Tab-separated table of C-alpha atoms in Angstrom:
chain	number	residue	atom	x	y	z
C	16	MET	CA	11.331	-6.227	-5.186
C	17	ASN	CA	12.920	-8.555	-7.992
C	18	LEU	CA	16.545	-7.209	-8.136
C	19	GLN	CA	17.498	-9.349	-11.023
C	20	LYS	CA	14.513	-8.183	-13.178
C	21	ILE	CA	15.268	-4.542	-12.287
C	22	GLU	CA	18.925	-5.239	-13.306
C	23	GLN	CA	17.874	-6.538	-16.673
C	24	LEU	CA	15.593	-3.511	-17.225
C	25	ALA	CA	18.380	-1.194	-16.427
C	26	LYS	CA	20.636	-2.879	-18.918
C	27	GLU	CA	17.947	-2.526	-21.463
C	28	LEU	CA	17.437	1.082	-20.664
C	29	ILE	CA	21.147	1.774	-21.154
C	30	GLN	CA	20.959	0.312	-24.468
C	31	GLU	CA	17.893	2.168	-25.565
C	32	ILE	CA	19.526	5.394	-24.854
C	33	GLY	CA	22.244	4.626	-27.203
C	34	GLU	CA	25.036	3.368	-24.860
C	35	ASN	CA	26.728	0.075	-24.428
C	36	PRO	CA	25.979	-1.614	-21.059
C	37	ASP	CA	29.235	-3.743	-21.532
C	38	ARG	CA	31.473	-0.844	-21.643
C	39	GLU	CA	34.074	-0.655	-18.665
C	40	GLY	CA	32.213	2.352	-16.848
C	41	LEU	CA	28.696	0.796	-17.288
C	42	LYS	CA	29.345	-3.034	-16.688
C	43	LYS	CA	28.147	-2.946	-13.089
C	44	THR	CA	25.801	0.034	-13.382
C	45	PRO	CA	22.599	-2.349	-13.881
C	46	ILE	CA	23.333	-4.020	-10.496
C	47	ARG	CA	24.069	-0.830	-8.826
C	48	PHE	CA	20.921	0.765	-10.092
C	49	ALA	CA	18.759	-2.120	-8.923
C	50	LYS	CA	20.176	-2.195	-5.503
C	51	SER	CA	19.690	1.454	-5.144
C	52	PHE	CA	16.116	0.784	-5.795
C	53	GLU	CA	16.005	-1.103	-2.508
C	54	LYS	CA	16.696	2.342	-0.689
C	55	ILE	CA	14.944	4.806	-2.930
C	56	PHE	CA	11.704	2.771	-2.906
C	57	GLY	CA	12.179	1.184	0.545
C	58	GLY	CA	8.836	2.639	1.717
C	59	TYR	CA	6.629	0.228	-0.026
C	60	GLY	CA	5.413	-2.605	2.374
C	61	GLN	CA	6.296	-0.557	5.512
C	62	ASP	CA	3.362	-0.039	7.755
C	63	PRO	CA	3.630	3.320	9.710
C	64	SER	CA	1.868	1.802	12.668
C	65	SER	CA	4.824	-0.729	13.146
C	66	ILE	CA	7.264	1.953	13.834
C	67	MET	CA	5.284	4.131	16.240
C	68	THR	CA	6.270	4.024	19.820
C	69	GLU	CA	3.908	5.907	22.138
C	70	PHE	CA	4.095	7.228	25.558
C	71	ASP	CA	1.936	8.828	28.150
C	72	SER	CA	1.889	12.641	27.572
C	73	GLU	CA	1.903	13.100	31.278
C	74	ASN	CA	-0.776	15.812	30.723
C	75	TYR	CA	1.431	17.784	28.283
C	76	ASP	CA	-1.054	19.341	25.960
C	77	GLU	CA	1.075	22.013	24.006
C	78	MET	CA	2.353	21.792	20.658
C	79	ILE	CA	5.129	19.549	19.835
C	80	ILE	CA	7.340	20.242	16.624
C	81	CYS	CA	9.974	18.451	14.809
C	82	LYS	CA	11.143	20.619	11.986
C	83	SER	CA	13.725	20.581	9.212
C	84	ILE	CA	13.541	16.626	8.788
C	85	ASP	CA	15.459	15.910	5.475
C	86	PHE	CA	13.741	13.893	2.969
C	87	TYR	CA	14.292	12.421	-0.587
C	88	SER	CA	11.617	11.212	-2.691
C	89	THR	CA	10.831	10.398	-6.388
C	90	CYS	CA	8.364	12.360	-8.500
C	91	GLU	CA	5.688	9.857	-9.786
C	92	HIS	CA	5.103	11.973	-12.969
C	93	HIS	CA	8.850	11.983	-14.353
C	94	ILE	CA	10.644	9.521	-12.051
C	95	GLN	CA	13.013	12.437	-11.131
C	96	PRO	CA	14.045	13.144	-7.480
C	97	PHE	CA	12.507	15.720	-5.375
C	98	PHE	CA	14.010	16.614	-1.921
C	99	GLY	CA	13.771	19.073	0.871
C	100	LYS	CA	12.550	19.538	4.414
C	101	VAL	CA	9.609	18.441	6.430
C	102	SER	CA	8.238	20.161	9.502
C	103	ILE	CA	5.719	18.430	11.660
C	104	GLY	CA	3.657	19.853	14.553
C	105	TYR	CA	1.054	18.052	16.700
C	106	ILE	CA	-1.003	18.607	19.869
C	107	PRO	CA	-1.088	15.412	21.865
C	108	ASN	CA	-4.341	13.782	23.306
C	109	LYS	CA	-2.993	11.712	26.093
C	110	LYS	CA	-0.244	10.236	24.064
C	111	ILE	CA	3.141	11.423	22.559
C	112	VAL	CA	5.272	9.671	20.074
C	113	GLY	CA	9.027	8.847	20.417
C	114	ILE	CA	10.927	11.630	18.864
C	115	SER	CA	12.684	9.489	16.196
C	116	LYS	CA	9.364	8.314	15.004
C	117	LEU	CA	8.549	11.454	13.115
C	118	PRO	CA	11.571	11.234	10.758
C	119	ARG	CA	10.740	7.509	10.236
C	120	LEU	CA	7.116	8.255	9.334
C	121	VAL	CA	8.569	10.669	6.662
C	122	GLU	CA	10.890	8.090	5.399
C	123	ILE	CA	8.048	5.477	4.993
C	124	PHE	CA	6.031	7.804	2.929
C	125	SER	CA	8.928	9.538	0.996
C	126	ARG	CA	10.477	6.409	-0.227
C	127	ARG	CA	7.788	5.805	-2.719
C	128	LEU	CA	6.763	7.110	-5.940
C	129	GLN	CA	5.087	10.377	-4.869
C	130	ASN	CA	3.887	13.781	-5.508
C	131	GLN	CA	4.400	16.357	-2.966
C	132	GLU	CA	0.818	17.082	-2.009
C	133	ARG	CA	-0.029	13.442	-1.504
C	134	LEU	CA	3.168	12.995	0.733
C	135	THR	CA	2.143	15.922	2.791
C	136	GLN	CA	-1.195	14.545	3.363
C	137	GLN	CA	-0.140	11.037	4.086
C	138	ILE	CA	2.392	12.013	6.882
C	139	ALA	CA	-0.389	14.275	8.371
C	140	ASN	CA	-3.169	11.795	8.167
C	141	ALA	CA	-0.986	8.910	9.533
C	142	LEU	CA	0.093	10.735	12.464
C	143	SER	CA	-3.345	12.010	13.313
C	144	GLU	CA	-4.824	8.606	13.206
C	145	LEU	CA	-1.946	6.701	14.888
C	146	LEU	CA	-2.053	9.115	17.828
C	147	ASN	CA	-5.570	10.318	17.882
C	148	ALA	CA	-3.909	13.845	18.160
C	149	LYS	CA	-5.881	16.963	18.883
C	150	GLY	CA	-4.353	18.574	15.754
C	151	VAL	CA	-1.541	17.838	13.097
C	152	ALA	CA	0.339	20.267	10.734
C	153	VAL	CA	2.856	19.325	8.187
C	154	VAL	CA	4.634	21.527	5.818
C	155	ILE	CA	6.921	20.403	3.158
C	156	LYS	CA	9.445	22.691	1.305
C	157	ALA	CA	11.028	20.802	-1.735
C	158	LYS	CA	13.109	21.332	-4.816
C	159	HIS	CA	12.082	19.172	-7.815
C	160	LEU	CA	14.657	17.866	-10.305
C	161	CYS	CA	11.752	17.605	-12.918
C	162	MET	CA	11.379	21.425	-12.717
C	163	MET	CA	15.260	22.038	-12.388
C	164	SER	CA	16.885	19.513	-14.908
C	165	ARG	CA	14.100	19.489	-17.550
C	166	GLY	CA	10.879	21.350	-18.383
C	167	VAL	CA	11.090	24.975	-17.400
C	168	GLU	CA	14.576	24.563	-15.874
C	169	LYS	CA	14.101	26.882	-12.898
C	170	GLN	CA	17.069	26.084	-10.415
C	171	ASN	CA	15.827	28.124	-7.469
C	172	SER	CA	12.138	27.292	-7.381
C	173	VAL	CA	10.696	25.731	-4.218
C	174	MET	CA	7.529	24.078	-3.793
C	175	ILE	CA	5.700	24.411	-0.485
C	176	THR	CA	2.734	22.282	0.553
C	177	SER	CA	0.795	22.087	3.965
C	178	SER	CA	-1.687	19.930	5.499
C	179	CYS	CA	-3.493	20.859	8.676
C	180	ASN	CA	-6.298	19.102	10.561
C	181	GLY	CA	-7.932	19.249	14.007
C	182	LEU	CA	-6.824	22.430	16.136
C	183	PHE	CA	-4.440	23.499	13.506
C	184	LYS	CA	-7.099	23.791	10.686
C	185	LYS	CA	-9.909	25.045	13.171
C	186	ASN	CA	-7.889	27.581	15.101
C	187	ALA	CA	-5.973	30.233	13.174
C	188	LYS	CA	-3.806	31.253	16.256
C	189	THR	CA	-2.527	27.590	16.538
C	190	ARG	CA	-1.809	27.451	12.834
C	191	SER	CA	0.062	30.819	12.923
C	192	GLU	CA	2.154	29.743	16.036
C	193	PHE	CA	3.136	26.558	14.264
C	194	LEU	CA	4.102	28.461	11.122
C	195	ARG	CA	6.021	31.131	12.999
C	196	LEU	CA	7.933	28.363	14.945
C	197	ILE	CA	9.091	26.350	11.902
C	198	GLU	CA	10.598	29.335	10.124
């Protein structure tokens, strides 16, 4: 990421909306804006396989769930934030993952320009592929500033997406158990 270029573009953007980037309150805004991009879009260039730590499941073959993982992302259509909670469940196939790795996986994919549907699938697909799990389910519940601060201006709307594969897709009881446990 070229922070100097982003800083210059931020200064131009401030001018284009009719503000003076040299006034006291805005003098350092372009560099703060550029530096914030390092965090907001820090998922680019990160490989999910590099953060995964696997362990022998020791014959554990029941559902594993990590729910209510906070996330922040940026809508690719309006460059507005969306945020909420991710719940992930998987059924191991000889391997389990280090517990902190599930939130880290969410971070990698959410810290990119996204839409919620793709984000949901990317998390599910990556975990499924990296663990060769018997099944993976992901549910995301999010609020979108592009719907809250512009457009229809609906403050309390929540978008929910899900992605299921393996046993979660094939077996309605497994899927129902997951959905009940994440409520």
